[in-house]
Structure formats: C-alpha cells, structure tokens
Amino acid sequence: MNCKLGKLEIPADQPFLNCKLDREKYAKVLKAIITTYQKGFVLAIDGKWGTGKTTFVEMWKAYLELDNFQTLYFNAWENDFISDPLVGLLGELKKINSPQKTKELASSMINTAGRIVLKAVPAMFKGVIKKHAGEEVIEVLCDCIEEGSSMLKKEIENYESQKGSLQEFRKELEIFVDEVCEKKPLIFIIDELDRCNPHYAVKVLERIKHLFNIPNIIFVLSIDKEQLSYSIRGYYGSESINANEYLKRFIDIEYALPEPDIEIFCKYLLDYFDFNTGFHHIQDQTSTIDDLLVTAISIFKYKKLTLRQIEKVFTNIRLSLNMFSNRSNIYTDILCFLTYLRICESDCYQKIVHREYTVQDIIVQIEKIFPKQIFFLETRNDRNRRFYFTIALFLKCYTTTYFGQNYILLNYKDGIPFVNFKTNIINEKQIIEALKWTDTKHDIRPLEYITGKIDLLENLQI
C-alpha cells in the first residue's frame, strides 16, 4: 500500500502524459507568451504552496525542449546556503552543451563576473564553486578569489571600471546565449524562491535584474507571490513595505496558475492509495467510496486546500482504515470529516477528542470553520445537502457513549421536531431531516471508536 505520492515520471516525448490535473493547456498558453515576446523579460508563475508548481514547471521545461528551446532549472531553496546566488546561476549556464569556442567564452564571462562580485572567502568556498561551475573554470574563479580584498577595494574606488565590467559581462553573456540557443531565447526557470531565506531571495532578484537583463534570456520565477512578499518584508524588517510594488521592479509578466481540479485529484488519490482494496469485502462498496469522495470534494473545495494538504488527509484516512477489524460499518464521510479536522483544524479536533465542547459549542465551531457556502441548499448541488447528513452523523457519534446516548439532539412538540441547539448559518430544517435519518441507524458508534483509529492508536488490521 502506498503511504505517500511518489515523484511523477515525466517522459521526454510526452511531458504531460502523467499529469493528473489537466495542465498541458496552461503550458501551451505560457509557450505562446514566450514565443510572442522573445525579448528578455521575467515571467512569474504564481501559485500557492503545495499546488504542484514544481511538477508543472518540470513538465513545462520538458515540453519546451520538444520545440528545441534551451532550458535551465535552478532550485533556489536547495542552493540558498551559497553566499551569492550568482555562483549557482553561472553554474547552470555551464551545463549547456556547447562547442569549445563557446566554452572559452563562458570562462571569460565567469572571469568578468568575478571582477564584479567575488571577494575574499574561505578556502572551502572552492568546493562550492566546483560543484556548481565545473572543473574547467575552478582555476579562473580561484584566481579571482585570491585577488579578493584588493580587487574589491579598487573596484569600489573606480566606479567607471565597475560599470564597464558589468557591460562587458552582459555583452559576453548575450553572445554566449545567442550561440548556444540558435536564435531562440534561453528559458531559465528559478523554482522555490519563496522558500529561501529573505536575504538570498532578494539577492537572486537583484542578480537577475542587474546582471542578466539582456534581450535573449527569459527568466521564469515559480513562486507563491504572497510568501515571497513576506520574505521581502522580512528582509527590509518592515511590514509597511509595499511588497507588490517592489516585485514589479523585477517581474514583467505575471501568470496565476489556475487552481487544480480538486475532484480529479481526489479521484486520482482514491486510485493511487488503492481504496477499493480497503473495501473489497463490503457489499455496497460503491456507496461507501462515494460517501468518502463527496465529503472530501465538498470540504476541500470550500476550504481551498492545497494538493499537499489533500494528500495528507487521504494518507491518514487510508492508514486509519487498516485499524478497523470490521469495515462493513464504517461511515466514510464522518471518517473524512474528522480526519480533515485532525490535519487542518488540530485545536478544534483535540477539543472534540477530549469532549471539551458542548453540542452548542460544536455548532458554533462548525459554522466558524466552514464557509457559509457549504451550507447553502441549491437544487443543483446535492453535495451540500449530503454534508448536513455528515454533520448529523458526527453529532450523533459525539453524543453517544458505550452506555447509550447522553444528549438528545431532537425533541418534539405537538409532533413537530426541533433541535436542542441554536444555529446561525446551518439550515435548521435540513439538519432536522438529517438527524431524523440518524435515528434510524442502529450501528452508530461512539466518537472514541473512530478517533482512536484516526489517531492510529490501535493495531493495524492488514
């Protein structure tokens, strides 16, 4: 049984073959952008953490290579231990296969870059440079390092010389890219910038703007713009910094990666984690899995969970299923509901587990946690109506002990039912209908029966 998603295989001839989110259409849009605007610019692909941006840009990279674009990929987060990101950026450029003449140009370009930014560093820095730039340019870089402090002082004293070195570097870089890319722009993808320490993240942006601002390189920043904005404010030590305006200095075009289709992803996880096997001996297997899927889609869509959060919930559900010795009486909708609370609303979940809430407290918490749209009763949206039955089932479990029910949820006056709690957003008529349905169920288990398995406190039943 799988307990986590593995890295997707990306076939070179069909990069989006294994994409489960139908994102090839976005790759086509982005390709049209870089084909239309071939002059150098910075493109930001914006998406929340955990929404599959890294997988998407890796697929897009392979997709562009099918059309003979030279592409480079640099994971900024994996390399933010380097004091200057220029080392890593130049190291990626060195990976491009090129004739000897172009390699010599690359070495000259690196030497020029050294005259601009390198300063005295410990001897161990040689190893870092070696890793990113390759054997053949080690001596060039080390020569620059040895000149160190004296070179830096001279350059500071001579502004025009510094400016000349910058212009020389850009010219050599432009010639290098033209020769290796055959009249197409070089696509340089920088990923995970929003996860880096603030100093390194800002340094990357500055290096791109000041050193790589040439007509034939297109930088693609795969970012969560909101998180990167936090890094910028952290770097400057002020919440009053307008991070959006700051980023406009570096980003020319923004593309918001559309949110993934939650329903498609949930169905994929059901298959990937082999839920069918978990219910293979249940007579009404289809209904059991459908209850799980409907509840999952409703909660995840309205709460706007990331793919990573959804994966964690499904992983926990799949593991907890193996705690049940008898799976024929599992209410998978309440299993999903409680697992979501455990993963994403842990404070509330713990109070539920320890029965710190009254029934009225629980109603207040449910209306507080879930967006009001999930309670709207629309004729075209049966999921919302079914969510009421999940809530009712949860309330029934919460008020049931191994000795019987300790709280009456429904009362009757003149034959008309009414609830023993107040609601604000929850539709009272619909929750009454759902609670009446739970009264017909004779296999309701106490809350502890379910939460003990969700918390993996019992032996696995493989």
Coordinates of C-alpha atoms in Angstrom, one line a residue:
M1 CA 0.0 0.0 0.0
N2 CA 1.3 3.5 -0.9
C3 CA 1.6 5.9 2.0
K4 CA 2.6 9.0 0.0
L5 CA 2.7 10.2 -3.5
G6 CA 5.9 9.4 -5.4
K7 CA 7.6 11.8 -7.9
L8 CA 5.7 11.7 -11.2
E9 CA 7.6 10.3 -14.2
I10 CA 8.0 12.9 -16.9
P11 CA 8.5 11.2 -20.3
A12 CA 10.7 13.4 -22.6
D13 CA 8.5 12.8 -25.6
Q14 CA 5.1 13.3 -23.7
P15 CA 5.9 15.5 -20.7
F16 CA 2.2 15.8 -19.6
L17 CA 1.4 12.1 -20.1
N18 CA 1.1 11.5 -16.3
C19 CA -0.3 14.9 -15.4
K20 CA -3.5 14.3 -13.3
L21 CA -4.5 17.9 -13.3
D22 CA -5.1 18.6 -17.0
R23 CA -2.4 21.3 -17.0
E24 CA -1.0 20.9 -20.5
K25 CA -3.3 23.6 -21.7
Y26 CA -1.6 26.1 -19.4
A27 CA 1.8 25.0 -20.8
K28 CA 0.5 25.9 -24.3
V29 CA -0.5 29.4 -23.0
L30 CA 2.9 30.0 -21.4
K31 CA 4.7 28.8 -24.5
A32 CA 2.7 31.3 -26.6
I33 CA 3.8 34.1 -24.3
I34 CA 7.5 33.4 -24.6
T35 CA 7.1 32.8 -28.3
T36 CA 5.3 36.1 -28.8
Y37 CA 7.6 38.1 -26.6
Q38 CA 11.1 36.7 -27.3
K39 CA 13.0 39.7 -25.9
G40 CA 14.3 39.2 -22.4
F41 CA 11.8 39.5 -19.6
V42 CA 10.9 38.0 -16.3
L43 CA 7.8 35.8 -16.1
A44 CA 6.3 34.9 -12.7
I45 CA 4.2 31.8 -12.4
D46 CA 2.2 32.4 -9.2
G47 CA 0.6 29.6 -7.2
K48 CA 0.1 28.7 -3.5
W49 CA 2.4 26.4 -1.7
G50 CA 1.6 22.7 -2.3
T51 CA -0.4 23.2 -5.5
G52 CA 2.0 21.3 -7.8
K53 CA 4.0 24.3 -9.2
T54 CA 7.3 22.4 -9.2
T55 CA 5.9 19.4 -11.1
F56 CA 4.2 21.7 -13.5
V57 CA 7.4 23.7 -14.4
E58 CA 9.4 20.5 -14.7
M59 CA 6.8 19.2 -17.2
W60 CA 6.8 22.6 -19.0
K61 CA 10.6 22.5 -19.2
A62 CA 10.5 19.2 -21.0
Y63 CA 7.6 20.5 -23.1
L64 CA 9.6 23.4 -24.3
E65 CA 12.6 21.2 -25.1
L66 CA 10.5 19.3 -27.6
D67 CA 10.4 22.6 -29.5
N68 CA 14.2 23.0 -29.2
F69 CA 14.2 25.7 -26.6
Q70 CA 17.3 25.7 -24.4
T71 CA 16.0 25.5 -20.8
L72 CA 17.7 25.6 -17.4
Y73 CA 16.2 24.8 -14.0
F74 CA 17.6 26.2 -10.7
N75 CA 16.1 25.3 -7.4
A76 CA 16.9 28.3 -5.3
W77 CA 15.8 26.7 -2.0
E78 CA 18.3 23.9 -2.4
N79 CA 21.1 26.3 -3.0
D80 CA 20.4 29.2 -0.6
F81 CA 23.4 28.1 1.5
I82 CA 25.6 29.8 -1.1
S83 CA 26.5 33.3 -0.1
D84 CA 26.0 34.7 -3.6
P85 CA 23.4 33.1 -6.0
L86 CA 25.5 34.2 -9.0
V87 CA 27.7 31.1 -8.4
G88 CA 24.7 28.8 -8.9
L89 CA 23.2 30.7 -11.8
L90 CA 26.5 30.7 -13.7
G91 CA 26.9 27.0 -12.8
E92 CA 23.6 26.2 -14.5
L93 CA 24.8 28.1 -17.6
K94 CA 27.9 25.9 -17.7
K95 CA 25.7 22.8 -18.0
I96 CA 24.7 23.8 -21.6
N97 CA 26.4 21.7 -24.2
S98 CA 28.4 24.0 -26.4
P99 CA 31.5 23.9 -28.7
Q100 CA 34.9 24.7 -27.4
K101 CA 34.9 28.3 -28.6
T102 CA 31.7 28.9 -26.6
K103 CA 33.1 27.2 -23.5
E104 CA 36.1 29.6 -23.7
L105 CA 33.6 32.5 -23.9
A106 CA 31.8 31.1 -20.8
S107 CA 35.1 31.0 -18.9
S108 CA 35.8 34.6 -19.9
M109 CA 32.3 35.6 -18.9
I110 CA 32.7 34.0 -15.5
N111 CA 36.0 35.8 -15.0
T112 CA 34.3 39.1 -15.7
A113 CA 31.6 38.2 -13.2
G114 CA 34.3 37.6 -10.7
R115 CA 35.7 41.1 -11.2
I116 CA 32.2 42.4 -10.4
V117 CA 31.1 40.5 -7.3
L118 CA 33.6 38.0 -5.9
K119 CA 35.5 38.9 -2.8
A120 CA 37.8 37.1 -0.3
V121 CA 36.2 34.0 1.1
P122 CA 37.4 30.9 3.0
A123 CA 39.2 28.2 1.1
M124 CA 36.3 25.8 1.5
F125 CA 34.3 28.0 -1.0
K126 CA 36.3 26.3 -3.7
G127 CA 34.3 23.2 -3.2
V128 CA 31.0 25.0 -3.6
I129 CA 32.2 26.7 -6.8
K130 CA 33.5 23.3 -8.1
K131 CA 30.1 21.8 -7.5
H132 CA 28.2 24.5 -9.5
A133 CA 30.6 25.7 -12.1
G134 CA 32.6 22.6 -13.1
E135 CA 36.3 21.5 -13.1
E136 CA 37.4 23.6 -16.1
V137 CA 36.6 27.0 -14.5
I138 CA 37.9 26.3 -11.0
E139 CA 41.2 27.9 -11.5
V140 CA 39.7 31.0 -13.1
L141 CA 37.4 31.5 -10.2
C142 CA 40.1 30.8 -7.6
D143 CA 42.4 33.3 -9.2
C144 CA 39.6 35.8 -8.8
I145 CA 39.2 34.8 -5.1
E146 CA 42.9 35.1 -4.4
E147 CA 42.8 38.7 -5.6
G148 CA 40.0 39.2 -3.2
S149 CA 40.0 42.2 -1.0
S150 CA 42.5 44.3 -3.0
M151 CA 40.4 43.8 -6.1
L152 CA 37.2 44.8 -4.3
K153 CA 38.7 48.0 -2.9
K154 CA 40.0 49.0 -6.3
E155 CA 36.6 48.4 -7.9
I156 CA 34.8 50.4 -5.3
E157 CA 37.2 53.3 -5.8
N158 CA 36.7 53.1 -9.6
Y159 CA 33.0 53.2 -10.3
E160 CA 33.5 53.5 -14.1
S161 CA 35.6 50.4 -14.1
Q162 CA 32.9 48.5 -12.2
K163 CA 30.3 49.8 -14.7
G164 CA 32.5 48.7 -17.6
S165 CA 32.9 45.2 -16.2
L166 CA 29.1 44.9 -15.9
Q167 CA 28.6 46.0 -19.5
E168 CA 31.3 43.5 -20.6
F169 CA 29.7 40.7 -18.7
R170 CA 26.3 41.4 -20.3
K171 CA 27.8 41.5 -23.8
E172 CA 29.6 38.2 -23.3
L173 CA 26.5 36.6 -21.8
E174 CA 24.4 37.8 -24.8
I175 CA 26.9 36.4 -27.3
F176 CA 27.1 33.1 -25.3
V177 CA 23.3 32.7 -25.2
D178 CA 22.9 33.6 -28.9
E179 CA 25.4 30.9 -29.9
V180 CA 24.0 28.1 -27.8
C181 CA 20.3 28.8 -28.3
E182 CA 20.2 29.2 -32.1
K183 CA 18.1 32.5 -32.3
K184 CA 15.7 31.4 -29.6
P185 CA 15.6 32.8 -26.1
L186 CA 17.1 30.8 -23.2
I187 CA 14.4 29.9 -20.7
F188 CA 15.9 30.0 -17.2
I189 CA 13.4 28.6 -14.6
I190 CA 14.0 29.5 -11.0
D191 CA 11.9 27.5 -8.5
E192 CA 11.2 27.6 -4.8
L193 CA 12.4 31.2 -4.4
D194 CA 9.6 31.9 -1.9
R195 CA 11.1 29.2 0.4
C196 CA 14.5 30.8 0.6
N197 CA 15.8 32.9 3.5
P198 CA 14.9 36.5 2.8
H199 CA 18.4 37.7 2.1
Y200 CA 19.1 35.1 -0.5
A201 CA 15.7 35.6 -2.2
V202 CA 16.2 39.3 -2.6
K203 CA 19.8 38.7 -3.8
V204 CA 18.5 36.4 -6.6
L205 CA 16.1 39.0 -7.8
E206 CA 18.9 41.7 -7.8
R207 CA 21.3 39.4 -9.7
I208 CA 18.7 38.8 -12.3
K209 CA 17.9 42.4 -12.8
H210 CA 21.4 43.9 -12.7
L211 CA 23.5 41.1 -14.4
F212 CA 21.2 39.0 -16.5
N213 CA 19.0 41.8 -18.0
I214 CA 19.7 41.0 -21.7
P215 CA 17.4 40.5 -24.7
N216 CA 17.8 36.8 -25.1
I217 CA 17.1 35.3 -21.6
I218 CA 13.6 34.8 -20.3
F219 CA 13.6 34.1 -16.5
V220 CA 10.7 32.2 -15.2
L221 CA 10.0 32.5 -11.4
S222 CA 7.9 29.7 -10.0
I223 CA 6.7 31.4 -6.8
D224 CA 4.0 31.8 -4.2
K225 CA 3.8 35.6 -4.5
E226 CA 2.2 36.0 -1.1
Q227 CA 5.0 34.1 0.6
L228 CA 7.7 35.9 -1.4
S229 CA 6.2 39.2 -0.2
Y230 CA 6.7 38.0 3.4
S231 CA 10.3 37.4 2.6
I232 CA 10.8 40.9 1.2
R233 CA 9.2 42.5 4.2
G234 CA 11.4 40.3 6.4
Y235 CA 14.5 41.4 4.5
Y236 CA 13.7 45.0 5.0
G237 CA 12.4 44.5 8.5
S238 CA 9.2 46.4 7.9
E239 CA 5.6 45.4 7.4
S240 CA 4.9 48.7 5.8
I241 CA 7.0 47.8 2.7
N242 CA 4.7 47.5 -0.4
A243 CA 6.0 44.1 -1.5
N244 CA 3.8 44.0 -4.6
E245 CA 5.2 47.3 -5.9
Y246 CA 8.7 46.1 -5.0
L247 CA 8.2 42.9 -7.1
K248 CA 7.0 44.9 -10.1
R249 CA 10.6 46.2 -10.4
F250 CA 11.7 42.7 -11.2
I251 CA 8.6 40.9 -12.7
D252 CA 7.4 41.9 -16.1
I253 CA 4.6 39.4 -16.7
E254 CA 2.6 37.6 -14.0
Y255 CA 0.7 34.4 -14.7
A256 CA -1.6 33.0 -12.0
L257 CA -1.5 29.2 -12.3
P258 CA -5.2 28.2 -12.2
E259 CA -6.2 26.2 -9.1
P260 CA -6.1 22.5 -9.7
D261 CA -9.3 20.5 -10.2
I262 CA -10.0 19.1 -6.7
E263 CA -12.4 16.4 -7.9
I264 CA -10.0 15.0 -10.4
F265 CA -7.2 14.9 -7.8
C266 CA -9.3 13.2 -5.2
K267 CA -10.4 10.5 -7.6
Y268 CA -6.7 10.0 -8.5
L269 CA -5.8 9.6 -4.8
L270 CA -8.5 7.1 -4.3
D271 CA -7.0 5.0 -7.0
Y272 CA -3.4 5.7 -6.1
F273 CA -3.9 4.7 -2.4
D274 CA -6.0 1.7 -3.5
F275 CA -9.1 2.4 -1.5
N276 CA -11.0 -0.3 -3.5
T277 CA -8.9 -2.9 -1.8
G278 CA -9.7 -1.4 1.6
F279 CA -13.4 -2.0 1.0
H280 CA -13.3 -5.1 -1.3
H281 CA -15.4 -7.3 1.0
I282 CA -18.1 -4.7 1.6
Q283 CA -21.3 -5.4 -0.4
D284 CA -22.1 -1.7 -1.1
Q285 CA -18.5 -0.7 -1.9
T286 CA -19.5 1.9 -4.5
S287 CA -21.7 3.8 -2.0
T288 CA -19.1 3.6 0.7
I289 CA -16.4 5.1 -1.5
D290 CA -18.9 7.7 -2.9
D291 CA -19.7 8.9 0.6
L292 CA -16.0 9.5 1.2
L293 CA -15.4 11.2 -2.2
V294 CA -18.4 13.5 -1.9
T295 CA -17.5 14.7 1.6
A296 CA -13.8 15.1 0.6
I297 CA -14.6 17.2 -2.5
S298 CA -17.1 19.4 -0.6
I299 CA -14.7 20.2 2.2
F300 CA -11.6 20.5 0.1
K301 CA -13.2 22.8 -2.5
Y302 CA -14.8 25.1 0.0
K303 CA -11.7 25.3 2.2
K304 CA -9.4 25.7 -0.8
L305 CA -6.9 23.0 0.5
T306 CA -3.6 22.6 -1.4
L307 CA -2.8 19.4 -3.1
R308 CA -0.2 18.7 -0.3
Q309 CA -2.9 19.1 2.4
I310 CA -5.3 16.9 0.5
E311 CA -2.7 14.2 0.1
K312 CA -2.0 14.2 3.9
V313 CA -5.7 13.8 4.6
F314 CA -6.1 10.9 2.2
T315 CA -2.9 9.3 3.6
N316 CA -4.3 9.4 7.1
I317 CA -7.7 8.1 6.1
R318 CA -6.1 5.2 4.2
L319 CA -3.9 4.3 7.2
S320 CA -6.8 4.6 9.7
L321 CA -8.9 2.2 7.5
N322 CA -6.4 -0.5 8.5
M323 CA -7.3 0.0 12.1
F324 CA -10.9 -1.3 11.6
S325 CA -11.3 -5.0 12.1
N326 CA -14.8 -4.8 10.7
R327 CA -15.0 -2.4 7.8
S328 CA -18.6 -3.1 6.9
N329 CA -20.0 -0.5 9.3
I330 CA -17.6 2.4 8.6
Y331 CA -19.2 5.7 7.8
T332 CA -16.5 7.0 5.5
D333 CA -18.0 10.5 5.3
I334 CA -17.5 11.1 9.0
L335 CA -14.1 9.5 8.8
C336 CA -13.1 12.1 6.2
F337 CA -14.7 14.9 8.2
L338 CA -12.8 14.1 11.4
T339 CA -9.5 13.4 9.6
Y340 CA -9.8 16.8 7.9
L341 CA -10.2 18.4 11.3
R342 CA -7.2 16.5 12.7
I343 CA -4.9 17.6 9.9
C344 CA -6.1 21.1 9.3
E345 CA -8.0 22.2 12.4
S346 CA -6.0 20.5 15.1
D347 CA -7.0 22.6 18.0
C348 CA -10.7 22.0 17.4
Y349 CA -10.1 18.3 16.8
Q350 CA -8.3 17.9 20.1
K351 CA -11.1 19.5 22.0
I352 CA -13.5 17.2 20.2
V353 CA -11.5 14.2 21.1
H354 CA -11.4 15.2 24.8
R355 CA -15.1 16.2 24.7
E356 CA -14.4 19.7 25.8
Y357 CA -17.3 21.1 23.7
T358 CA -20.9 21.2 24.4
V359 CA -23.2 20.4 21.5
Q360 CA -23.9 24.2 21.1
D361 CA -20.1 24.8 21.1
I362 CA -19.7 22.3 18.3
I363 CA -22.4 24.0 16.2
V364 CA -20.6 27.3 16.7
Q365 CA -17.3 25.8 15.7
I366 CA -18.7 24.1 12.6
E367 CA -20.2 27.4 11.4
K368 CA -17.0 29.2 12.2
I369 CA -14.7 26.7 10.4
F370 CA -16.6 26.0 7.3
P371 CA -17.5 28.7 4.7
K372 CA -21.2 29.6 4.7
Q373 CA -21.4 28.5 1.0
I374 CA -21.1 24.8 2.1
F375 CA -24.5 25.2 3.9
F376 CA -26.4 26.7 1.0
L377 CA -29.1 24.3 -0.3
E378 CA -29.1 24.6 -4.1
T379 CA -31.1 22.2 -6.2
R380 CA -28.1 21.6 -8.4
N381 CA -25.7 20.9 -5.6
D382 CA -26.6 17.7 -3.8
R383 CA -23.1 17.7 -2.1
N384 CA -24.2 20.5 0.3
R385 CA -27.3 18.6 1.3
R386 CA -25.3 15.5 1.9
F387 CA -22.9 17.5 4.1
Y388 CA -25.7 18.0 6.5
F389 CA -26.0 14.3 6.9
T390 CA -22.3 14.1 7.7
I391 CA -22.7 16.8 10.4
A392 CA -25.7 15.0 11.8
L393 CA -23.8 11.7 11.9
F394 CA -20.9 13.4 13.7
L395 CA -23.3 14.9 16.3
K396 CA -24.8 11.5 16.9
C397 CA -21.4 10.0 17.5
Y398 CA -20.3 12.8 19.7
T399 CA -23.4 12.4 21.9
T400 CA -23.2 8.6 22.0
T401 CA -21.2 6.6 24.6
Y402 CA -20.8 2.9 25.0
F403 CA -23.6 3.1 27.6
G404 CA -26.0 4.9 25.3
Q405 CA -26.9 8.4 24.2
N406 CA -26.0 11.2 26.7
Y407 CA -27.7 14.1 24.9
I408 CA -31.0 14.2 23.0
L409 CA -30.4 16.2 19.8
L410 CA -34.1 16.2 18.7
N411 CA -37.2 17.0 20.7
Y412 CA -40.8 17.0 19.6
K413 CA -43.6 19.4 20.4
D414 CA -47.1 18.5 19.1
G415 CA -45.4 16.0 16.8
I416 CA -43.1 18.7 15.3
P417 CA -39.4 18.1 15.7
F418 CA -37.0 20.8 16.8
V419 CA -33.3 20.8 17.6
N420 CA -31.9 21.4 21.1
F421 CA -29.4 23.9 19.9
K422 CA -29.3 27.2 18.0
T423 CA -28.0 27.7 14.5
N424 CA -26.9 30.8 12.7
I425 CA -25.9 29.6 9.2
I426 CA -26.9 25.9 9.3
N427 CA -30.3 25.4 7.8
E428 CA -32.4 24.2 10.7
K429 CA -35.0 22.3 8.6
Q430 CA -32.3 20.4 6.8
I431 CA -30.3 19.5 9.9
I432 CA -33.6 18.2 11.4
E433 CA -34.1 15.9 8.4
A434 CA -30.6 14.7 8.7
L435 CA -30.9 14.0 12.5
K436 CA -34.1 12.1 11.9
W437 CA -32.2 9.9 9.5
T438 CA -29.5 9.1 12.1
D439 CA -32.2 8.0 14.5
T440 CA -32.9 5.1 12.0
K441 CA -29.3 3.9 12.2
H442 CA -28.6 1.2 14.8
D443 CA -24.9 0.9 14.2
I444 CA -23.8 4.3 15.4
R445 CA -20.5 4.0 17.3
P446 CA -19.2 6.4 20.0
L447 CA -16.7 9.1 18.8
E448 CA -13.8 7.3 20.6
Y449 CA -14.3 4.3 18.3
I450 CA -13.5 6.4 15.3
T451 CA -10.9 8.9 16.7
G452 CA -8.8 6.1 18.2
K453 CA -8.3 4.8 14.7
I454 CA -7.8 8.1 13.1
D455 CA -5.1 8.8 15.6
L456 CA -3.6 5.4 14.8
L457 CA -3.8 4.3 18.5
E458 CA -4.7 0.7 17.7
N459 CA -3.1 -2.3 15.9
L460 CA -3.2 -2.3 12.1
Q461 CA -5.5 -4.9 10.6
I462 CA -3.7 -5.7 7.4

